[in-house]
mmCIF file of C-alpha atoms in Angstrom:
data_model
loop_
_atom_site.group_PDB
_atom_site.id
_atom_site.type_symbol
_atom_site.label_atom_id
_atom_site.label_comp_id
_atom_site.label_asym_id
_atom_site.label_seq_id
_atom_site.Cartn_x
_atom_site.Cartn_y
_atom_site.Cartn_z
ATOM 1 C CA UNK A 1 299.121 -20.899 181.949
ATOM 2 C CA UNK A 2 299.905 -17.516 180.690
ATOM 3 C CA UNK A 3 298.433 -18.409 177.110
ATOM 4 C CA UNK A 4 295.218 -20.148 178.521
ATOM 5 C CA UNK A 5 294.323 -17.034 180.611
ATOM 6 C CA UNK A 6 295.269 -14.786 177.499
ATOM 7 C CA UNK A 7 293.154 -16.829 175.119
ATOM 8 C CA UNK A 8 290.135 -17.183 177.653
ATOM 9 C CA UNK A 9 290.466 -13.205 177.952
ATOM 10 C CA UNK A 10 290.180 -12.625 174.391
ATOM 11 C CA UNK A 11 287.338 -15.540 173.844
ATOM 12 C CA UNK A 12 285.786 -13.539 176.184
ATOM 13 C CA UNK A 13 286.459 -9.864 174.361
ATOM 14 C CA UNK A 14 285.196 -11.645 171.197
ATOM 15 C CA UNK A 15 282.164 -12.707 172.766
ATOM 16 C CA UNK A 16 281.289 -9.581 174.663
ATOM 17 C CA UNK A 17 282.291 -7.711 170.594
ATOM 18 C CA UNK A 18 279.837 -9.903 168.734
ATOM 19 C CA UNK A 19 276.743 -9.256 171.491
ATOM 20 C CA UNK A 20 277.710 -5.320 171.102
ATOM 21 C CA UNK A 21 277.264 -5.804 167.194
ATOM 22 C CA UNK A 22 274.498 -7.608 167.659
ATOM 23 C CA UNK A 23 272.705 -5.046 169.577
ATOM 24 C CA UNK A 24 273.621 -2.288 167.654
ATOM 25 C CA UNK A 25 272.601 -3.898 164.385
ATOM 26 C CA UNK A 26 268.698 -4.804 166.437
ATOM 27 C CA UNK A 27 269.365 -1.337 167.095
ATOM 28 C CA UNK A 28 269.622 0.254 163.473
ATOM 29 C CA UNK A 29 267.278 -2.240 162.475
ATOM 30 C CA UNK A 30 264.715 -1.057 164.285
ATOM 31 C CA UNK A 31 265.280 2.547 163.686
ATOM 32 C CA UNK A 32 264.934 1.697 160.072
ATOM 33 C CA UNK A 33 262.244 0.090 160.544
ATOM 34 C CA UNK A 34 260.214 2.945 162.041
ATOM 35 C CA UNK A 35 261.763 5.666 159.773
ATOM 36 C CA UNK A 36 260.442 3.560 156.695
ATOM 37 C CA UNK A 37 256.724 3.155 159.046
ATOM 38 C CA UNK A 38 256.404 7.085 159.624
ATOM 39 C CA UNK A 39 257.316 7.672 155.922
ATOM 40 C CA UNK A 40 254.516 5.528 155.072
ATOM 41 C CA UNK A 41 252.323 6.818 157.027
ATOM 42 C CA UNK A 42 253.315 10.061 155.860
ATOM 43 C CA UNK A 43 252.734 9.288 152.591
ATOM 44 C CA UNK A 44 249.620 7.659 153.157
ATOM 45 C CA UNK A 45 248.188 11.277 154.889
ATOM 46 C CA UNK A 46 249.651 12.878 151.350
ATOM 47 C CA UNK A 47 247.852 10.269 149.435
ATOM 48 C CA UNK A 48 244.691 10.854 151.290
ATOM 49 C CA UNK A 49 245.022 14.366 150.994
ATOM 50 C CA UNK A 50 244.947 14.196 147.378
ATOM 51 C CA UNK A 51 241.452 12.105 147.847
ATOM 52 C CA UNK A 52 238.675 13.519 146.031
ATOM 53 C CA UNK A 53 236.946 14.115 149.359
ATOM 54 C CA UNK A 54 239.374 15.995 150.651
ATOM 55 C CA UNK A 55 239.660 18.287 147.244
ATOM 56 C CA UNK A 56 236.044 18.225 147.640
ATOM 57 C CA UNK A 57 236.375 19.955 151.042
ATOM 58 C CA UNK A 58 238.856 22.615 149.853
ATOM 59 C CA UNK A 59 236.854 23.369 146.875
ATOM 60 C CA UNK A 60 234.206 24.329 149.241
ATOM 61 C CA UNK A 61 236.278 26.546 152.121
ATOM 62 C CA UNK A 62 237.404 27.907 148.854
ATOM 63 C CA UNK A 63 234.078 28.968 147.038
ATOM 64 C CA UNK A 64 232.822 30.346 150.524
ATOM 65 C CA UNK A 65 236.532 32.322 150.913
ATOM 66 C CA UNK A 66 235.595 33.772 147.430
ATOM 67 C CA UNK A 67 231.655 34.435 148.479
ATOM 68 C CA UNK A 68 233.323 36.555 151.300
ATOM 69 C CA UNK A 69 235.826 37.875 149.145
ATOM 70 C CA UNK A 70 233.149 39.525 146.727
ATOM 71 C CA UNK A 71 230.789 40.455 149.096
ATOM 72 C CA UNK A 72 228.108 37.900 147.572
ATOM 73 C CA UNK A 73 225.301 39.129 149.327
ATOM 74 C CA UNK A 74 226.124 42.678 149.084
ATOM 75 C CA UNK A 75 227.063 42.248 145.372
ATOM 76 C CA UNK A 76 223.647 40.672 144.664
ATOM 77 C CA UNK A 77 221.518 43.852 145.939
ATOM 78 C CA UNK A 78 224.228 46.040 143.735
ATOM 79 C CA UNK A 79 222.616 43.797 141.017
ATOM 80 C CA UNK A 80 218.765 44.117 141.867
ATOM 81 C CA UNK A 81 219.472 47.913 141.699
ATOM 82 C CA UNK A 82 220.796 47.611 138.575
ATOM 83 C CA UNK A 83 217.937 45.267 137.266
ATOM 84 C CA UNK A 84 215.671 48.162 138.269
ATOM 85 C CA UNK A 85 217.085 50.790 136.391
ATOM 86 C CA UNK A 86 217.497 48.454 133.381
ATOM 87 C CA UNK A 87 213.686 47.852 133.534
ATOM 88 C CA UNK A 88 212.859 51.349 134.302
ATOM 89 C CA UNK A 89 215.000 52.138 130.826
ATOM 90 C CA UNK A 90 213.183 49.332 129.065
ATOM 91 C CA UNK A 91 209.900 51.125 129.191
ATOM 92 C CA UNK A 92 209.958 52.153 125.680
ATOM 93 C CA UNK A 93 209.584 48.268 124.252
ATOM 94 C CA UNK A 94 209.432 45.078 125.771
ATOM 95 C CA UNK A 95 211.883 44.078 128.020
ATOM 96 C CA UNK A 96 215.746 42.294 126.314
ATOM 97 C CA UNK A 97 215.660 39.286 129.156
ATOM 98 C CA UNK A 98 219.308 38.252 127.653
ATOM 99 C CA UNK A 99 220.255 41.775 127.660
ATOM 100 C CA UNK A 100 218.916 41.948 131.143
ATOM 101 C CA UNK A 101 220.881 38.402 132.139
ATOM 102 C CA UNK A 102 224.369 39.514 130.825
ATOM 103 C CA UNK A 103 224.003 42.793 132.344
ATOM 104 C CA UNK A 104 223.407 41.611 135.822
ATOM 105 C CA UNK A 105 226.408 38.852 134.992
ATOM 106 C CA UNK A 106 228.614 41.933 134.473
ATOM 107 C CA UNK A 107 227.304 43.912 137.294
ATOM 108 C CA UNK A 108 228.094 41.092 139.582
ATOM 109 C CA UNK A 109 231.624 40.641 138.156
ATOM 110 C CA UNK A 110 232.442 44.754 138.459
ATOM 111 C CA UNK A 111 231.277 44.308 142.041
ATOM 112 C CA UNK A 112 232.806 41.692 143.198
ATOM 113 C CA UNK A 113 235.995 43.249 141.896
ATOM 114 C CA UNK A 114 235.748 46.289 143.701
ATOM 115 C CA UNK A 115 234.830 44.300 146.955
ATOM 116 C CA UNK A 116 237.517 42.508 146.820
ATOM 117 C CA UNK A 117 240.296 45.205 146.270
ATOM 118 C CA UNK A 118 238.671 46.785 149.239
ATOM 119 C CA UNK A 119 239.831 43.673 151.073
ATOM 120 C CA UNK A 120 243.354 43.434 149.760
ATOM 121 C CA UNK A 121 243.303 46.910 150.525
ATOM 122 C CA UNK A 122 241.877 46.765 154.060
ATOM 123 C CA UNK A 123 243.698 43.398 155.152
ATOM 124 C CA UNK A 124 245.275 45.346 157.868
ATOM 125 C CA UNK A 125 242.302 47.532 159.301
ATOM 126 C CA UNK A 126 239.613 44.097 159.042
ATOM 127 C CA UNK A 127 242.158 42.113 161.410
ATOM 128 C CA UNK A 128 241.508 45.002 164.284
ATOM 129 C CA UNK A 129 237.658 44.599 163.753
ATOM 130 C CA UNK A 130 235.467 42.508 165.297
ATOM 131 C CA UNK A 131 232.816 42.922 162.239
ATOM 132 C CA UNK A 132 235.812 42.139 160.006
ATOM 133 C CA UNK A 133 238.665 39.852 160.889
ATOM 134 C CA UNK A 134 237.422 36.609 159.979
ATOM 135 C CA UNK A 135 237.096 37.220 156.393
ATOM 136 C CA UNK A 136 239.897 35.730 154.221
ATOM 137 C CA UNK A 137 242.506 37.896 154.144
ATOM 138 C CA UNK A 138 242.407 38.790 157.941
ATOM 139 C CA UNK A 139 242.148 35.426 158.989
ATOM 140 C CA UNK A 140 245.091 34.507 157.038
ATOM 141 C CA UNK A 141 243.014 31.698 154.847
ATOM 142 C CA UNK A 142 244.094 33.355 151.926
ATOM 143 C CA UNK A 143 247.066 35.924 150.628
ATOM 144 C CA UNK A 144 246.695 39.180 149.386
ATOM 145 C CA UNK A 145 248.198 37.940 145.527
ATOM 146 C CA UNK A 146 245.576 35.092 145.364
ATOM 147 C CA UNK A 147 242.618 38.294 146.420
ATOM 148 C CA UNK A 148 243.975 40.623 143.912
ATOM 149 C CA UNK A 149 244.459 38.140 141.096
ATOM 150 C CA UNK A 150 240.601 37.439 141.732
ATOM 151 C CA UNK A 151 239.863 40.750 141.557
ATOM 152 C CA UNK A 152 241.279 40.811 138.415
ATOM 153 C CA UNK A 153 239.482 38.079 136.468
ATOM 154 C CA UNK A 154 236.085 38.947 138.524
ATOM 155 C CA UNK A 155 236.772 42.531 136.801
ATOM 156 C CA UNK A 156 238.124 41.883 133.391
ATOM 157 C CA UNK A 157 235.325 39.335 133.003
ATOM 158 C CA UNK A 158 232.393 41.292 134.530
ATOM 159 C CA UNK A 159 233.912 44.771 132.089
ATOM 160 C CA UNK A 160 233.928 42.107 129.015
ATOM 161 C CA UNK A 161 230.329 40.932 129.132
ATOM 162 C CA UNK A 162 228.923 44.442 129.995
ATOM 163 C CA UNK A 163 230.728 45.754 126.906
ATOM 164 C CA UNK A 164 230.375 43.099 124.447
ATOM 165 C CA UNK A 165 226.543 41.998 125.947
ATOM 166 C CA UNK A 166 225.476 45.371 126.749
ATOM 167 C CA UNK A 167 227.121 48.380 125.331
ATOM 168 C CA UNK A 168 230.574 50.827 126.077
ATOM 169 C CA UNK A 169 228.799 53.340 128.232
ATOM 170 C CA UNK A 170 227.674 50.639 130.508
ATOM 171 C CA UNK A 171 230.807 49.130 130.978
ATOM 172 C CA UNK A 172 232.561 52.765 131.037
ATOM 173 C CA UNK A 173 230.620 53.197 134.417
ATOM 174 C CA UNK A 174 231.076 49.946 135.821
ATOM 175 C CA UNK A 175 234.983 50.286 135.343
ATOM 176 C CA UNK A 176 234.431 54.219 136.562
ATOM 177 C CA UNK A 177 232.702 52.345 139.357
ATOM 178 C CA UNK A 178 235.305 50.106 140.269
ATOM 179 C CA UNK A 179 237.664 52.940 140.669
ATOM 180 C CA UNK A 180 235.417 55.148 142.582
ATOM 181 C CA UNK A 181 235.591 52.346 145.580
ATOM 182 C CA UNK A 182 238.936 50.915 145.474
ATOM 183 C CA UNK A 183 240.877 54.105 144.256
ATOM 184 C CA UNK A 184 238.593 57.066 146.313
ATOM 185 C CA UNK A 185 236.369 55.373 148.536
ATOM 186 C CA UNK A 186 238.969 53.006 150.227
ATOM 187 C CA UNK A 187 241.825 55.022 151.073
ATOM 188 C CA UNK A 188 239.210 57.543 151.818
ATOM 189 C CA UNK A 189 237.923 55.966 154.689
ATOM 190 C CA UNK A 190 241.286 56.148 156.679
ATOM 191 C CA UNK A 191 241.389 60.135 155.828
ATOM 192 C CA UNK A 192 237.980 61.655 155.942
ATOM 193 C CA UNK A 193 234.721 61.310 157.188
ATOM 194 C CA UNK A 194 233.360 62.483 153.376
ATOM 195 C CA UNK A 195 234.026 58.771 152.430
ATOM 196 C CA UNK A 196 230.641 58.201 153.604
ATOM 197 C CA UNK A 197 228.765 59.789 150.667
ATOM 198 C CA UNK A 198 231.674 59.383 148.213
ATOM 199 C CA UNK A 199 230.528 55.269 149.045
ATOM 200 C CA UNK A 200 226.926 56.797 148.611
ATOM 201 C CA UNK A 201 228.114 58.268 144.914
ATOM 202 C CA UNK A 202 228.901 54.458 144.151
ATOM 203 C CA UNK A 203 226.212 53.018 145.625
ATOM 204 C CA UNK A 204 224.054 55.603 143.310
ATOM 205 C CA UNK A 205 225.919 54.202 140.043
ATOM 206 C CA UNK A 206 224.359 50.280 139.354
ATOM 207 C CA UNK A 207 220.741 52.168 138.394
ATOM 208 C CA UNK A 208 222.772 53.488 136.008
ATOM 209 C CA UNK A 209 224.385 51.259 134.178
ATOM 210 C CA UNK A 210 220.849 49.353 134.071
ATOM 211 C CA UNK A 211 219.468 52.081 132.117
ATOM 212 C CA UNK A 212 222.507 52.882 129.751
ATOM 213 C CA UNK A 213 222.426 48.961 129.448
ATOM 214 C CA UNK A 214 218.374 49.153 128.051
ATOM 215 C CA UNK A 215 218.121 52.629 126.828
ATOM 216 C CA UNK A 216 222.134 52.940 125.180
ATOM 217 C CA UNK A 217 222.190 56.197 127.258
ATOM 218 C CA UNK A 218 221.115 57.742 129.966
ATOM 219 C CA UNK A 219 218.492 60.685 130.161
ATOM 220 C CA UNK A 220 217.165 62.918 133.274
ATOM 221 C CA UNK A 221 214.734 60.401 134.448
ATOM 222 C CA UNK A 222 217.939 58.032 134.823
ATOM 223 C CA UNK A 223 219.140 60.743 137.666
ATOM 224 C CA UNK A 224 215.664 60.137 139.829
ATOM 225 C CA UNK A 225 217.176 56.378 140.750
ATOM 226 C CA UNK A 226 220.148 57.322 141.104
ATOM 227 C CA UNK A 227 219.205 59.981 143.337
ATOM 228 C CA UNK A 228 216.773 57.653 145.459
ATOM 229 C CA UNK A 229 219.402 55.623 146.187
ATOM 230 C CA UNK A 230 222.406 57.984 147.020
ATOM 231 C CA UNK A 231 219.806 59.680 149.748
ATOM 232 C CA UNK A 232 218.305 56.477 151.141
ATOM 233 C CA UNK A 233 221.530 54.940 151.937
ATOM 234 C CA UNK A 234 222.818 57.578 154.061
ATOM 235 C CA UNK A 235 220.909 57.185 156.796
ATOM 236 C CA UNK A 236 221.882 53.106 156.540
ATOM 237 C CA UNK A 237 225.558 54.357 156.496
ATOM 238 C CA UNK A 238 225.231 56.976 159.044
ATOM 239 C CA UNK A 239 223.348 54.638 161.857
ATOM 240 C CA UNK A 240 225.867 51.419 160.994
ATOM 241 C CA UNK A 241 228.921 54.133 161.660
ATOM 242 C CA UNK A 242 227.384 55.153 165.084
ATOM 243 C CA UNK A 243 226.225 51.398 166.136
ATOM 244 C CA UNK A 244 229.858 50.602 165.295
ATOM 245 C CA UNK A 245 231.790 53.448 165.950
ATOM 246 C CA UNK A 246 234.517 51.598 168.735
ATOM 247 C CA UNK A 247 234.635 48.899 165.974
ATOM 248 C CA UNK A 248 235.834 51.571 163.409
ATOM 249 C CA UNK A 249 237.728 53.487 165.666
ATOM 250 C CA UNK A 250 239.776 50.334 166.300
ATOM 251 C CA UNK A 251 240.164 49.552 163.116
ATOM 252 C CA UNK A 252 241.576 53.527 161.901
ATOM 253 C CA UNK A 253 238.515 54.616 160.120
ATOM 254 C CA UNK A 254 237.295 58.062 159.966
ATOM 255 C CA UNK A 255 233.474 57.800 160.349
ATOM 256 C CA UNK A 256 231.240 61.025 161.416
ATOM 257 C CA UNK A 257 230.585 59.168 164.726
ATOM 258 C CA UNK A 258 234.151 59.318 165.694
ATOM 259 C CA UNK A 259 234.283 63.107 166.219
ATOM 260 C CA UNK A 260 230.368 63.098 167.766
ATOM 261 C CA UNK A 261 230.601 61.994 171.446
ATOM 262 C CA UNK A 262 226.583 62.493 171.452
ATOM 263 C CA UNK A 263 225.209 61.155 168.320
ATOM 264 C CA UNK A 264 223.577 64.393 167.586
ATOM 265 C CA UNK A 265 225.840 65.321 164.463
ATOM 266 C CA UNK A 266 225.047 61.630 163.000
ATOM 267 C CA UNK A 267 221.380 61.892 163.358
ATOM 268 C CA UNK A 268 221.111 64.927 162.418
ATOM 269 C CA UNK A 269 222.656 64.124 159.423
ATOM 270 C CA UNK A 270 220.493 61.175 158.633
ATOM 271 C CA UNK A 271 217.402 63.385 159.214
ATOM 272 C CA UNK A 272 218.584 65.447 156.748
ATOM 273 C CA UNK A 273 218.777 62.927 153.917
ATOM 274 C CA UNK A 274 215.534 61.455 154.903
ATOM 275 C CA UNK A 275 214.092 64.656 154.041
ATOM 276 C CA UNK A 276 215.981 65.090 150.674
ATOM 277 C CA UNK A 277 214.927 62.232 149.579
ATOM 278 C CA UNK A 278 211.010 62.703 149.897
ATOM 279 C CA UNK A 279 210.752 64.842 147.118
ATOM 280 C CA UNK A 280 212.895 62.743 144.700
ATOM 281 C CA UNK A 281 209.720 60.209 144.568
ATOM 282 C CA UNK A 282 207.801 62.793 143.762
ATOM 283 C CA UNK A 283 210.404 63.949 140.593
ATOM 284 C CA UNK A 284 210.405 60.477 139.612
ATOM 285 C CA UNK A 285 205.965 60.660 138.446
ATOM 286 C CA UNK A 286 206.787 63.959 136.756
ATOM 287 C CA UNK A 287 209.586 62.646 135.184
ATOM 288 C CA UNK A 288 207.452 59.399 133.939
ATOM 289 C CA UNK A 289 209.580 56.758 135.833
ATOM 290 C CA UNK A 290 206.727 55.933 138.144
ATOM 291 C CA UNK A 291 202.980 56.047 138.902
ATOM 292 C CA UNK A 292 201.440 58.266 141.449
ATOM 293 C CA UNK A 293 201.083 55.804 143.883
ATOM 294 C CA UNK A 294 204.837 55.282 143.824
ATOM 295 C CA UNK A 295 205.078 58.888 145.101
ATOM 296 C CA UNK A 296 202.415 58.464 148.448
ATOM 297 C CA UNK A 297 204.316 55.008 148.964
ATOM 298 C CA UNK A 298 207.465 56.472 148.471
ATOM 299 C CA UNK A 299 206.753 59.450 150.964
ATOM 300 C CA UNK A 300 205.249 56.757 153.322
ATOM 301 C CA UNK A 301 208.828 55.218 153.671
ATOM 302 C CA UNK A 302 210.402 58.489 153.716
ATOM 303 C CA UNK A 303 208.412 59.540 156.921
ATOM 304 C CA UNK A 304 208.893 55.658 158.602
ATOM 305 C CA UNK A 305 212.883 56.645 157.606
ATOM 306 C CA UNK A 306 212.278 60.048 159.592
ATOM 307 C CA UNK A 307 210.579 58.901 162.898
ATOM 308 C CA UNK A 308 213.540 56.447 163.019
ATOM 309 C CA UNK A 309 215.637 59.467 162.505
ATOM 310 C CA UNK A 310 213.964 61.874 164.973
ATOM 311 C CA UNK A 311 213.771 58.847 167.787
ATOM 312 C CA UNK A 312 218.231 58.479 166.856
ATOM 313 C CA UNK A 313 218.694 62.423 167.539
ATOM 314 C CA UNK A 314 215.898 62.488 171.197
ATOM 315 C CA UNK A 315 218.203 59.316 171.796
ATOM 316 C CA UNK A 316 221.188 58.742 170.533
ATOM 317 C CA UNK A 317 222.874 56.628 173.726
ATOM 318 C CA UNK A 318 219.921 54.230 172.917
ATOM 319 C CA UNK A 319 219.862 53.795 169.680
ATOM 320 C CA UNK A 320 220.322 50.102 168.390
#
């Protein structure tokens, strides 16, 4: 009796055992089973990531990070200035279309170097502005190594084809360029308000380097564009720095509008320029750069550039 109950007890042990393993091996099946379904699906997302439509779509985020990078917009009117002066240095003979290709190639490459060690530079200072944090660096699409080894192939490459295509001088002032903005201009901007026409001087420079590019060096007449430009862009510079002072007081910049409550400093000071730079289209016809009508057109602009001017320094608190 003692034995039956003892071997119906353990029958029933055994049984109850072999359910427990039974469950537990369901158990870990199962588990397996969905460990080895979320690495495939895993896997599968890799795979598709590797798709050519999906390198297709990182290609482009990529090209339009690098467009924003360099400025491409703002690099493109650095080249048209440069065209001009190479045609204005051209005047001589007929005008080197190859020459004239390569050098705006190069121009683009200096510039978009500069821009974007300005970036790498500013990473910091963009995030606090509203004008400025969703470019690349900011925004945190790209890191500052990837933006600086950019800046070095845009600037080796653009230096290269203006010295080999075009000649030494021009590609001495497209690398004196390139250090004017990143290595003066930039930290400039966080230290004095004189960055604004130290950015002027650079601005001034492309004419240049279009002229040494078609003439192999650069005479007097070279200084009228030059000059044309560093005046006219003041007033540019001056009115963006009021319209976004708060912007560039957020972000640590030292703009004239910070330390002019009124506006009357700033417009002022874009009056001024305005006014320096009507006679400079009048130097350019006695120097031979352009015809007389260039001068009356010129002096046109000059006074549309002054009324703005004038209305900035009646209004300031108005002024959009």
């Amino acid at each position: 009796m003692g034995f039956s109950s003892s071997s119906s007890g353990l029958g029933a042990g055994a049984g109850a055992c072999r359910r427990g393993l039974a469950t537990a091996s369901t158990a870990a099946a199962s588990s397996a089973t969905a460990a080895a379904a979320a690495a495939a699906a895993a896997e599968a997302a890799h795979a598709a990531g590797r798709g050519p439509k999906s390198l297709a779509r990182r290609a482009r985020a990529l090209l339009r990070d690098y467009k924003q990078l360099s400025k491409a917009k703002l690099s493109g009117l650095v080249v048209l200035t440069a065209a001009a002066g190479f045609a204005a240095g051209s005047e001589d003979g007929p005008l080197d279309w190859s020459r004239l290709g390569w050098t705006s190639l190069g121009t683009f490459g200096a510039a978009a170097c500069a821009n974007a060690l300005n970036q790498a530079y500013e990473r910091a200072n963009d995030a606090l502005m509203t004008r400025t944090r969703g470019r690349p660096l900011p925004a945190g699409r790209m890191g500052r190594p990837h933006a600086l080894a950019f800046a070095a192939a845009a600037g080796a490459a653009g230096l290269w084809v203006l010295y080999d295509k075009a000649n030494p001088l021009t590609a001495a002032l497209g690398a004196a360029n390139i250090f004017l903005y990143a290595g003066v201009y930039t930290p400039l901007k966080q230290i004095s308000v004189a960055n604004t026409w130290v950015g002027a001087v650079v601005g001034a420079i492309p004419p240049l380097m279009g002229w040494a590019a078609a003439a192999g060096q650069l005479e007097p007449a070279a200084g009228v564009l030059a000059a044309a430009l560093f005046f006219w862009q003041m007033p540019h510079f001056l009115s963006l720095a009021w319209l976004c002072r708060e912007d560039y007081a957020r972000g640590g910049f030292k703009m004239l509008s910070m330390f002019d409550p009124t506006g009357r400093r700033t417009a002022a000071a874009a009056l001024r320029h305005c006014a320096y730079l009507l006679p400079v289209g009048f130097a350019a016809v006695s120097l031979g750069v352009a015809s007389e009508w260039f001068a009356w057109e010129s002096a046109a602009l000059c006074g549309a550039m002054g009324a703005g001017a004038v209305a900035f320094y009646r209004a300031p608190s108005q002024a959009r």
